[in-house]
Amino acid sequence: CVNYMGMNTARPPFDNVTLRKAVNYAVDRPSLLRLVGKYAGKRTDQILVPGIPGDRPYSISAFSGANVAKAKQVGGKAIASAPAVNVVHTTSSSQTNRAQVVEYDLKAAGFDVQDVPLPASSFFETVGAKGTTYGIANAGWCADYFDPYDYINVLLDGRTIQDANNVNVSYFDNKRVEAQMDAAAGLAGAPRAAAYAKLDQEIMAKYAPWVPVYIGNSRHLVSSRVKNWIYSSYFGEPYYNALSVG
């Protein structure tokens, strides 16, 4: 699973790619990861996750913490003139804490910020509606099947945007990238993996529709008496039919 902040590229201020890149430097990934506890995951600034064909580690944004100076440099004068960023989140304590970190980081970089708490019952309806006024919001995705298509094509193809229930919550719509998606989807084996690796890095480096935050870990507590622990990176859990106690 990849946990990320979606930015609404269909309206200001995040229809401006310069500002999206600035936010990727401004957000403090370590602080966000600490909110979910020890061993919760690994920081990231990319779309694909370890184990998925096409995953190739790269580094574009700030990993060690918020890089406010770089965010201001990248965003330039556009930050001061940008409209307020609507930071949308549920009213749960965990999501409120997460929003507070993001709001603090954005303010430090010079953005005007508006806190928009929503009940959990209406959060996904609001964020997933075409024409939504949200600016940045928490999102996440776990693969339905073990292929890069299920991340890049499913989550970032603008041709799938509909009136409601969108999973492309960044409303990213780029014809050039969509043509590359189609070409990658028609490949197999190593060429397919290589094409998706290139897409992953290019989307984040050139367009930055997300702020990827972390790759989640599965955390399992077991007794020392548990034997035959065989972990499946595919399913993110042990093979339960192999476990024994003794």
PDB file of C-alpha atoms in Angstrom:
ATOM      1  CA  CYS A   1       0.000   0.000   0.000  1.00  0.00           C
ATOM      2  CA  VAL A   2       1.102   3.563  -0.699  1.00  0.00           C
ATOM      3  CA  ASN A   3      -0.146   6.368   1.532  1.00  0.00           C
ATOM      4  CA  TYR A   4      -0.155   9.801  -0.055  1.00  0.00           C
ATOM      5  CA  MET A   5      -1.656  13.277  -0.061  1.00  0.00           C
ATOM      6  CA  GLY A   6      -3.711  13.903  -3.173  1.00  0.00           C
ATOM      7  CA  MET A   7      -3.595  17.411  -4.651  1.00  0.00           C
ATOM      8  CA  ASN A   8      -6.520  18.638  -6.738  1.00  0.00           C
ATOM      9  CA  THR A   9      -4.885  19.477 -10.068  1.00  0.00           C
ATOM     10  CA  ALA A  10      -8.204  20.562 -11.600  1.00  0.00           C
ATOM     11  CA  ARG A  11      -8.428  23.884  -9.730  1.00  0.00           C
ATOM     12  CA  PRO A  12      -6.213  26.557  -8.166  1.00  0.00           C
ATOM     13  CA  PRO A  13      -3.793  26.533  -6.539  1.00  0.00           C
ATOM     14  CA  PHE A  14      -2.746  23.024  -7.559  1.00  0.00           C
ATOM     15  CA  ASP A  15      -3.512  23.400 -11.224  1.00  0.00           C
ATOM     16  CA  ASN A  16      -0.046  25.009 -11.066  1.00  0.00           C
ATOM     17  CA  VAL A  17       2.603  22.267 -11.242  1.00  0.00           C
ATOM     18  CA  THR A  18       5.202  24.567  -9.684  1.00  0.00           C
ATOM     19  CA  LEU A  19       3.123  24.776  -6.526  1.00  0.00           C
ATOM     20  CA  ARG A  20       2.603  21.007  -6.437  1.00  0.00           C
ATOM     21  CA  LYS A  21       6.358  20.506  -6.607  1.00  0.00           C
ATOM     22  CA  ALA A  22       6.819  23.062  -3.822  1.00  0.00           C
ATOM     23  CA  VAL A  23       4.408  21.148  -1.580  1.00  0.00           C
ATOM     24  CA  ASN A  24       6.408  17.958  -2.132  1.00  0.00           C
ATOM     25  CA  TYR A  25       9.387  19.714  -0.569  1.00  0.00           C
ATOM     26  CA  ALA A  26       7.364  21.398   2.171  1.00  0.00           C
ATOM     27  CA  VAL A  27       5.615  18.353   3.648  1.00  0.00           C
ATOM     28  CA  ASP A  28       7.426  16.668   6.539  1.00  0.00           C
ATOM     29  CA  ARG A  29       7.197  12.958   5.748  1.00  0.00           C
ATOM     30  CA  PRO A  30       8.980  11.769   8.914  1.00  0.00           C
ATOM     31  CA  SER A  31       6.486  13.660  11.094  1.00  0.00           C
ATOM     32  CA  LEU A  32       3.543  12.139   9.251  1.00  0.00           C
ATOM     33  CA  LEU A  33       5.025   8.668   9.536  1.00  0.00           C
ATOM     34  CA  ARG A  34       5.631   9.053  13.277  1.00  0.00           C
ATOM     35  CA  LEU A  35       1.915   9.712  13.756  1.00  0.00           C
ATOM     36  CA  VAL A  36       1.090   6.118  12.832  1.00  0.00           C
ATOM     37  CA  GLY A  37       3.552   4.496  15.216  1.00  0.00           C
ATOM     38  CA  LYS A  38       6.748   2.482  15.247  1.00  0.00           C
ATOM     39  CA  TYR A  39       7.473   0.252  12.249  1.00  0.00           C
ATOM     40  CA  ALA A  40       4.424   1.683  10.474  1.00  0.00           C
ATOM     41  CA  GLY A  41       6.164   2.113   7.157  1.00  0.00           C
ATOM     42  CA  LYS A  42       8.924   3.499   4.988  1.00  0.00           C
ATOM     43  CA  ARG A  43       9.035   7.031   3.626  1.00  0.00           C
ATOM     44  CA  THR A  44       8.610   7.445  -0.115  1.00  0.00           C
ATOM     45  CA  ASP A  45       8.242  10.057  -2.826  1.00  0.00           C
ATOM     46  CA  GLN A  46       7.100   7.757  -5.610  1.00  0.00           C
ATOM     47  CA  ILE A  47       3.973   5.973  -6.800  1.00  0.00           C
ATOM     48  CA  LEU A  48       4.981   2.320  -7.097  1.00  0.00           C
ATOM     49  CA  VAL A  49       5.800   0.230  -4.047  1.00  0.00           C
ATOM     50  CA  PRO A  50       8.534  -2.348  -3.392  1.00  0.00           C
ATOM     51  CA  GLY A  51       7.770  -5.723  -4.935  1.00  0.00           C
ATOM     52  CA  ILE A  52       5.606  -4.345  -7.733  1.00  0.00           C
ATOM     53  CA  PRO A  53       7.206  -4.840 -11.181  1.00  0.00           C
ATOM     54  CA  GLY A  54       8.652  -1.495 -12.255  1.00  0.00           C
ATOM     55  CA  ASP A  55       9.511  -0.254  -8.793  1.00  0.00           C
ATOM     56  CA  ARG A  56      12.902   1.461  -9.021  1.00  0.00           C
ATOM     57  CA  PRO A  57      14.037   3.552  -6.039  1.00  0.00           C
ATOM     58  CA  TYR A  58      14.639   7.217  -6.781  1.00  0.00           C
ATOM     59  CA  SER A  59      14.672  10.396  -4.731  1.00  0.00           C
ATOM     60  CA  ILE A  60      13.161  13.700  -5.812  1.00  0.00           C
ATOM     61  CA  SER A  61      11.704  15.361  -2.723  1.00  0.00           C
ATOM     62  CA  ALA A  62      12.615  15.797   0.938  1.00  0.00           C
ATOM     63  CA  PHE A  63      13.054  12.547   2.863  1.00  0.00           C
ATOM     64  CA  SER A  64      14.737  13.724   6.045  1.00  0.00           C
ATOM     65  CA  GLY A  65      12.056  16.306   6.844  1.00  0.00           C
ATOM     66  CA  ALA A  66      10.442  19.433   5.490  1.00  0.00           C
ATOM     67  CA  ASN A  67      12.726  21.440   3.217  1.00  0.00           C
ATOM     68  CA  VAL A  68      11.045  24.822   3.556  1.00  0.00           C
ATOM     69  CA  ALA A  69      13.835  26.750   1.836  1.00  0.00           C
ATOM     70  CA  LYS A  70      13.633  24.508  -1.234  1.00  0.00           C
ATOM     71  CA  ALA A  71       9.831  24.718  -1.251  1.00  0.00           C
ATOM     72  CA  LYS A  72       9.993  28.507  -1.273  1.00  0.00           C
ATOM     73  CA  GLN A  73      12.636  28.457  -3.993  1.00  0.00           C
ATOM     74  CA  VAL A  74      10.609  26.112  -6.211  1.00  0.00           C
ATOM     75  CA  GLY A  75       7.259  27.838  -5.620  1.00  0.00           C
ATOM     76  CA  GLY A  76       8.650  31.355  -5.886  1.00  0.00           C
ATOM     77  CA  LYS A  77       6.232  34.247  -6.109  1.00  0.00           C
ATOM     78  CA  ALA A  78       3.379  31.893  -7.050  1.00  0.00           C
ATOM     79  CA  ILE A  79       3.073  30.814  -3.404  1.00  0.00           C
ATOM     80  CA  ALA A  80       2.232  34.285  -2.101  1.00  0.00           C
ATOM     81  CA  SER A  81      -0.310  34.937  -4.847  1.00  0.00           C
ATOM     82  CA  ALA A  82      -1.989  31.513  -4.616  1.00  0.00           C
ATOM     83  CA  PRO A  83      -5.513  31.188  -3.207  1.00  0.00           C
ATOM     84  CA  ALA A  84      -5.969  29.407   0.106  1.00  0.00           C
ATOM     85  CA  VAL A  85      -5.314  25.678   0.135  1.00  0.00           C
ATOM     86  CA  ASN A  86      -8.330  23.749   1.438  1.00  0.00           C
ATOM     87  CA  VAL A  87      -6.879  21.005   3.636  1.00  0.00           C
ATOM     88  CA  VAL A  88      -9.735  18.491   3.830  1.00  0.00           C
ATOM     89  CA  HIS A  89      -9.744  15.742   6.461  1.00  0.00           C
ATOM     90  CA  THR A  90     -12.079  13.700   8.593  1.00  0.00           C
ATOM     91  CA  THR A  91     -12.744  14.631  12.203  1.00  0.00           C
ATOM     92  CA  SER A  92     -10.984  11.564  13.614  1.00  0.00           C
ATOM     93  CA  SER A  93      -8.052  12.315  15.895  1.00  0.00           C
ATOM     94  CA  SER A  94      -5.560  10.599  13.579  1.00  0.00           C
ATOM     95  CA  GLN A  95      -6.639  12.520  10.493  1.00  0.00           C
ATOM     96  CA  THR A  96      -6.893  15.790  12.400  1.00  0.00           C
ATOM     97  CA  ASN A  97      -3.324  15.335  13.626  1.00  0.00           C
ATOM     98  CA  ARG A  98      -2.166  14.558  10.103  1.00  0.00           C
ATOM     99  CA  ALA A  99      -3.893  17.656   8.741  1.00  0.00           C
ATOM    100  CA  GLN A 100      -2.278  19.804  11.420  1.00  0.00           C
ATOM    101  CA  VAL A 101       1.188  18.657  10.335  1.00  0.00           C
ATOM    102  CA  VAL A 102       0.438  19.406   6.679  1.00  0.00           C
ATOM    103  CA  GLU A 103      -1.081  22.788   7.511  1.00  0.00           C
ATOM    104  CA  TYR A 104       1.925  23.749   9.626  1.00  0.00           C
ATOM    105  CA  ASP A 105       4.287  22.755   6.808  1.00  0.00           C
ATOM    106  CA  LEU A 106       2.329  24.635   4.140  1.00  0.00           C
ATOM    107  CA  LYS A 107       2.139  27.776   6.268  1.00  0.00           C
ATOM    108  CA  ALA A 108       5.883  27.600   6.899  1.00  0.00           C
ATOM    109  CA  ALA A 109       6.423  27.564   3.132  1.00  0.00           C
ATOM    110  CA  GLY A 110       4.217  30.629   2.720  1.00  0.00           C
ATOM    111  CA  PHE A 111       0.889  29.123   1.665  1.00  0.00           C
ATOM    112  CA  ASP A 112      -2.423  30.441   2.931  1.00  0.00           C
ATOM    113  CA  VAL A 113      -4.282  27.495   4.452  1.00  0.00           C
ATOM    114  CA  GLN A 114      -7.911  26.761   5.235  1.00  0.00           C
ATOM    115  CA  ASP A 115      -8.740  23.835   7.521  1.00  0.00           C
ATOM    116  CA  VAL A 116     -11.803  21.891   6.304  1.00  0.00           C
ATOM    117  CA  PRO A 117     -12.898  19.106   8.692  1.00  0.00           C
ATOM    118  CA  LEU A 118     -15.555  16.714   7.417  1.00  0.00           C
ATOM    119  CA  PRO A 119     -17.390  13.766   8.983  1.00  0.00           C
ATOM    120  CA  ALA A 120     -16.007  10.457   7.764  1.00  0.00           C
ATOM    121  CA  SER A 121     -19.374   9.678   6.172  1.00  0.00           C
ATOM    122  CA  SER A 122     -18.962  12.494   3.636  1.00  0.00           C
ATOM    123  CA  PHE A 123     -15.177  12.641   3.200  1.00  0.00           C
ATOM    124  CA  PHE A 124     -14.814  10.244   0.267  1.00  0.00           C
ATOM    125  CA  GLU A 125     -17.977  11.559  -1.355  1.00  0.00           C
ATOM    126  CA  THR A 126     -16.521  15.077  -1.237  1.00  0.00           C
ATOM    127  CA  VAL A 127     -13.005  14.227  -2.386  1.00  0.00           C
ATOM    128  CA  GLY A 128     -14.238  11.823  -5.068  1.00  0.00           C
ATOM    129  CA  ALA A 129     -16.718  14.217  -6.704  1.00  0.00           C
ATOM    130  CA  LYS A 130     -15.756  15.886  -9.969  1.00  0.00           C
ATOM    131  CA  GLY A 131     -15.625  19.649  -9.419  1.00  0.00           C
ATOM    132  CA  THR A 132     -14.766  19.279  -5.726  1.00  0.00           C
ATOM    133  CA  THR A 133     -13.180  22.304  -4.091  1.00  0.00           C
ATOM    134  CA  TYR A 134     -10.761  20.345  -1.916  1.00  0.00           C
ATOM    135  CA  GLY A 135      -7.106  21.301  -2.278  1.00  0.00           C
ATOM    136  CA  ILE A 136      -5.124  18.565  -0.544  1.00  0.00           C
ATOM    137  CA  ALA A 137      -6.317  15.484   1.323  1.00  0.00           C
ATOM    138  CA  ASN A 138      -5.094  12.179   2.661  1.00  0.00           C
ATOM    139  CA  ALA A 139      -5.423   9.173   0.371  1.00  0.00           C
ATOM    140  CA  GLY A 140      -4.050   5.668   0.038  1.00  0.00           C
ATOM    141  CA  TRP A 141      -4.099   2.667  -2.255  1.00  0.00           C
ATOM    142  CA  CYS A 142      -3.432  -1.041  -1.952  1.00  0.00           C
ATOM    143  CA  ALA A 143      -3.024  -3.122  -5.076  1.00  0.00           C
ATOM    144  CA  ASP A 144      -6.032  -5.100  -6.275  1.00  0.00           C
ATOM    145  CA  TYR A 145      -3.564  -7.199  -8.278  1.00  0.00           C
ATOM    146  CA  PHE A 146       0.211  -7.414  -8.456  1.00  0.00           C
ATOM    147  CA  ASP A 147       0.898  -5.085 -11.368  1.00  0.00           C
ATOM    148  CA  PRO A 148       1.954  -1.422 -11.851  1.00  0.00           C
ATOM    149  CA  TYR A 149      -1.151  -0.819 -13.977  1.00  0.00           C
ATOM    150  CA  ASP A 150      -3.193  -0.967 -10.773  1.00  0.00           C
ATOM    151  CA  TYR A 151      -1.357   2.063  -9.440  1.00  0.00           C
ATOM    152  CA  ILE A 152      -0.471   4.285 -12.388  1.00  0.00           C
ATOM    153  CA  ASN A 153      -3.282   3.639 -14.885  1.00  0.00           C
ATOM    154  CA  VAL A 154      -6.027   3.113 -12.327  1.00  0.00           C
ATOM    155  CA  LEU A 155      -5.173   6.137 -10.174  1.00  0.00           C
ATOM    156  CA  LEU A 156      -3.878   8.686 -12.698  1.00  0.00           C
ATOM    157  CA  ASP A 157      -5.683   8.180 -16.016  1.00  0.00           C
ATOM    158  CA  GLY A 158      -7.781  11.301 -16.621  1.00  0.00           C
ATOM    159  CA  ARG A 159     -10.073   9.431 -18.995  1.00  0.00           C
ATOM    160  CA  THR A 160     -11.553   7.572 -16.022  1.00  0.00           C
ATOM    161  CA  ILE A 161     -12.732  10.740 -14.265  1.00  0.00           C
ATOM    162  CA  GLN A 162     -16.485  10.624 -13.732  1.00  0.00           C
ATOM    163  CA  ASP A 163     -19.051  12.691 -11.855  1.00  0.00           C
ATOM    164  CA  ALA A 164     -18.652  10.813  -8.561  1.00  0.00           C
ATOM    165  CA  ASN A 165     -16.692   8.061  -6.801  1.00  0.00           C
ATOM    166  CA  ASN A 166     -13.380   8.896  -8.449  1.00  0.00           C
ATOM    167  CA  VAL A 167     -10.198   7.115  -7.381  1.00  0.00           C
ATOM    168  CA  ASN A 168      -8.134   9.562  -9.450  1.00  0.00           C
ATOM    169  CA  VAL A 169      -8.559  12.026  -6.590  1.00  0.00           C
ATOM    170  CA  SER A 170      -5.856  14.325  -7.957  1.00  0.00           C
ATOM    171  CA  TYR A 171      -7.975  14.704 -11.125  1.00  0.00           C
ATOM    172  CA  PHE A 172      -4.739  14.390 -13.079  1.00  0.00           C
ATOM    173  CA  ASP A 173      -5.476  14.472 -16.814  1.00  0.00           C
ATOM    174  CA  ASN A 174      -2.514  14.531 -19.173  1.00  0.00           C
ATOM    175  CA  LYS A 175      -2.853  13.214 -22.712  1.00  0.00           C
ATOM    176  CA  ARG A 176       0.871  12.635 -23.190  1.00  0.00           C
ATOM    177  CA  VAL A 177       1.082  10.557 -20.013  1.00  0.00           C
ATOM    178  CA  GLU A 178      -2.086   8.662 -20.936  1.00  0.00           C
ATOM    179  CA  ALA A 179      -0.499   7.646 -24.246  1.00  0.00           C
ATOM    180  CA  GLN A 180       2.514   6.357 -22.313  1.00  0.00           C
ATOM    181  CA  MET A 181       0.176   4.469 -19.970  1.00  0.00           C
ATOM    182  CA  ASP A 182      -1.500   2.786 -22.924  1.00  0.00           C
ATOM    183  CA  ALA A 183       1.854   1.833 -24.425  1.00  0.00           C
ATOM    184  CA  ALA A 184       3.131   0.432 -21.106  1.00  0.00           C
ATOM    185  CA  ALA A 185      -0.065  -1.559 -20.560  1.00  0.00           C
ATOM    186  CA  GLY A 186       0.430  -3.286 -23.916  1.00  0.00           C
ATOM    187  CA  LEU A 187       3.849  -4.646 -22.933  1.00  0.00           C
ATOM    188  CA  ALA A 188       4.824  -7.714 -20.918  1.00  0.00           C
ATOM    189  CA  GLY A 189       7.726  -8.880 -18.796  1.00  0.00           C
ATOM    190  CA  ALA A 190      10.867  -6.772 -18.426  1.00  0.00           C
ATOM    191  CA  PRO A 191       9.857  -4.173 -21.072  1.00  0.00           C
ATOM    192  CA  ARG A 192       6.575  -3.601 -19.201  1.00  0.00           C
ATOM    193  CA  ALA A 193       8.388  -3.138 -15.892  1.00  0.00           C
ATOM    194  CA  ALA A 194      10.886  -0.743 -17.464  1.00  0.00           C
ATOM    195  CA  ALA A 195       8.123   1.348 -19.059  1.00  0.00           C
ATOM    196  CA  TYR A 196       6.272   1.676 -15.765  1.00  0.00           C
ATOM    197  CA  ALA A 197       9.485   2.508 -13.900  1.00  0.00           C
ATOM    198  CA  LYS A 198      10.033   5.375 -16.338  1.00  0.00           C
ATOM    199  CA  LEU A 199       6.416   6.511 -15.963  1.00  0.00           C
ATOM    200  CA  ASP A 200       6.601   6.463 -12.168  1.00  0.00           C
ATOM    201  CA  GLN A 201       9.622   8.748 -12.060  1.00  0.00           C
ATOM    202  CA  GLU A 202       8.475  11.002 -14.900  1.00  0.00           C
ATOM    203  CA  ILE A 203       5.029  11.594 -13.401  1.00  0.00           C
ATOM    204  CA  MET A 204       6.479  12.656 -10.059  1.00  0.00           C
ATOM    205  CA  ALA A 205       9.416  14.638 -11.477  1.00  0.00           C
ATOM    206  CA  LYS A 206       7.462  16.537 -14.139  1.00  0.00           C
ATOM    207  CA  TYR A 207       3.902  16.695 -12.832  1.00  0.00           C
ATOM    208  CA  ALA A 208       3.857  15.834  -9.087  1.00  0.00           C
ATOM    209  CA  PRO A 209       0.090  15.190  -8.723  1.00  0.00           C
ATOM    210  CA  TRP A 210       0.609  13.585  -5.294  1.00  0.00           C
ATOM    211  CA  VAL A 211       2.690  13.955  -2.191  1.00  0.00           C
ATOM    212  CA  PRO A 212       3.609  10.290  -1.634  1.00  0.00           C
ATOM    213  CA  VAL A 213       4.266   9.866   2.093  1.00  0.00           C
ATOM    214  CA  TYR A 214       4.988   6.268   3.054  1.00  0.00           C
ATOM    215  CA  ILE A 215       4.731   2.620   2.112  1.00  0.00           C
ATOM    216  CA  GLY A 216       2.818   0.887   4.887  1.00  0.00           C
ATOM    217  CA  ASN A 217       4.194  -2.062   6.810  1.00  0.00           C
ATOM    218  CA  SER A 218       2.138  -4.961   8.094  1.00  0.00           C
ATOM    219  CA  ARG A 219       2.747  -5.292  11.831  1.00  0.00           C
ATOM    220  CA  HIS A 220       2.093  -8.686  13.436  1.00  0.00           C
ATOM    221  CA  LEU A 221       2.538  -9.561  17.097  1.00  0.00           C
ATOM    222  CA  VAL A 222       3.032 -13.265  17.745  1.00  0.00           C
ATOM    223  CA  SER A 223       4.115 -15.503  20.585  1.00  0.00           C
ATOM    224  CA  SER A 224       7.592 -17.036  20.609  1.00  0.00           C
ATOM    225  CA  ARG A 225       5.757 -20.359  20.395  1.00  0.00           C
ATOM    226  CA  VAL A 226       4.570 -19.648  16.845  1.00  0.00           C
ATOM    227  CA  LYS A 227       6.519 -21.681  14.284  1.00  0.00           C
ATOM    228  CA  ASN A 228       6.677 -21.863  10.472  1.00  0.00           C
ATOM    229  CA  TRP A 229       6.280 -18.119  10.039  1.00  0.00           C
ATOM    230  CA  ILE A 230       6.459 -17.624   6.270  1.00  0.00           C
ATOM    231  CA  TYR A 231       5.723 -14.055   5.204  1.00  0.00           C
ATOM    232  CA  SER A 232       4.103 -13.308   1.843  1.00  0.00           C
ATOM    233  CA  SER A 233       5.116  -9.940   0.400  1.00  0.00           C
ATOM    234  CA  TYR A 234       2.329 -10.421  -2.147  1.00  0.00           C
ATOM    235  CA  PHE A 235      -0.462 -10.628   0.444  1.00  0.00           C
ATOM    236  CA  GLY A 236       1.268  -8.593   3.152  1.00  0.00           C
ATOM    237  CA  GLU A 237       0.676 -11.262   5.777  1.00  0.00           C
ATOM    238  CA  PRO A 238       1.898 -14.746   6.729  1.00  0.00           C
ATOM    239  CA  TYR A 239       0.657 -17.938   5.141  1.00  0.00           C
ATOM    240  CA  TYR A 240      -1.768 -18.888   7.875  1.00  0.00           C
ATOM    241  CA  ASN A 241      -2.109 -22.491   6.737  1.00  0.00           C
ATOM    242  CA  ALA A 242       1.627 -22.951   7.405  1.00  0.00           C
ATOM    243  CA  LEU A 243       1.604 -21.651  10.998  1.00  0.00           C
ATOM    244  CA  SER A 244       1.849 -23.937  13.984  1.00  0.00           C
ATOM    245  CA  VAL A 245       2.125 -23.507  17.721  1.00  0.00           C
ATOM    246  CA  GLY A 246       4.552 -25.492  19.811  1.00  0.00           C
TER     247      GLY A 246
END
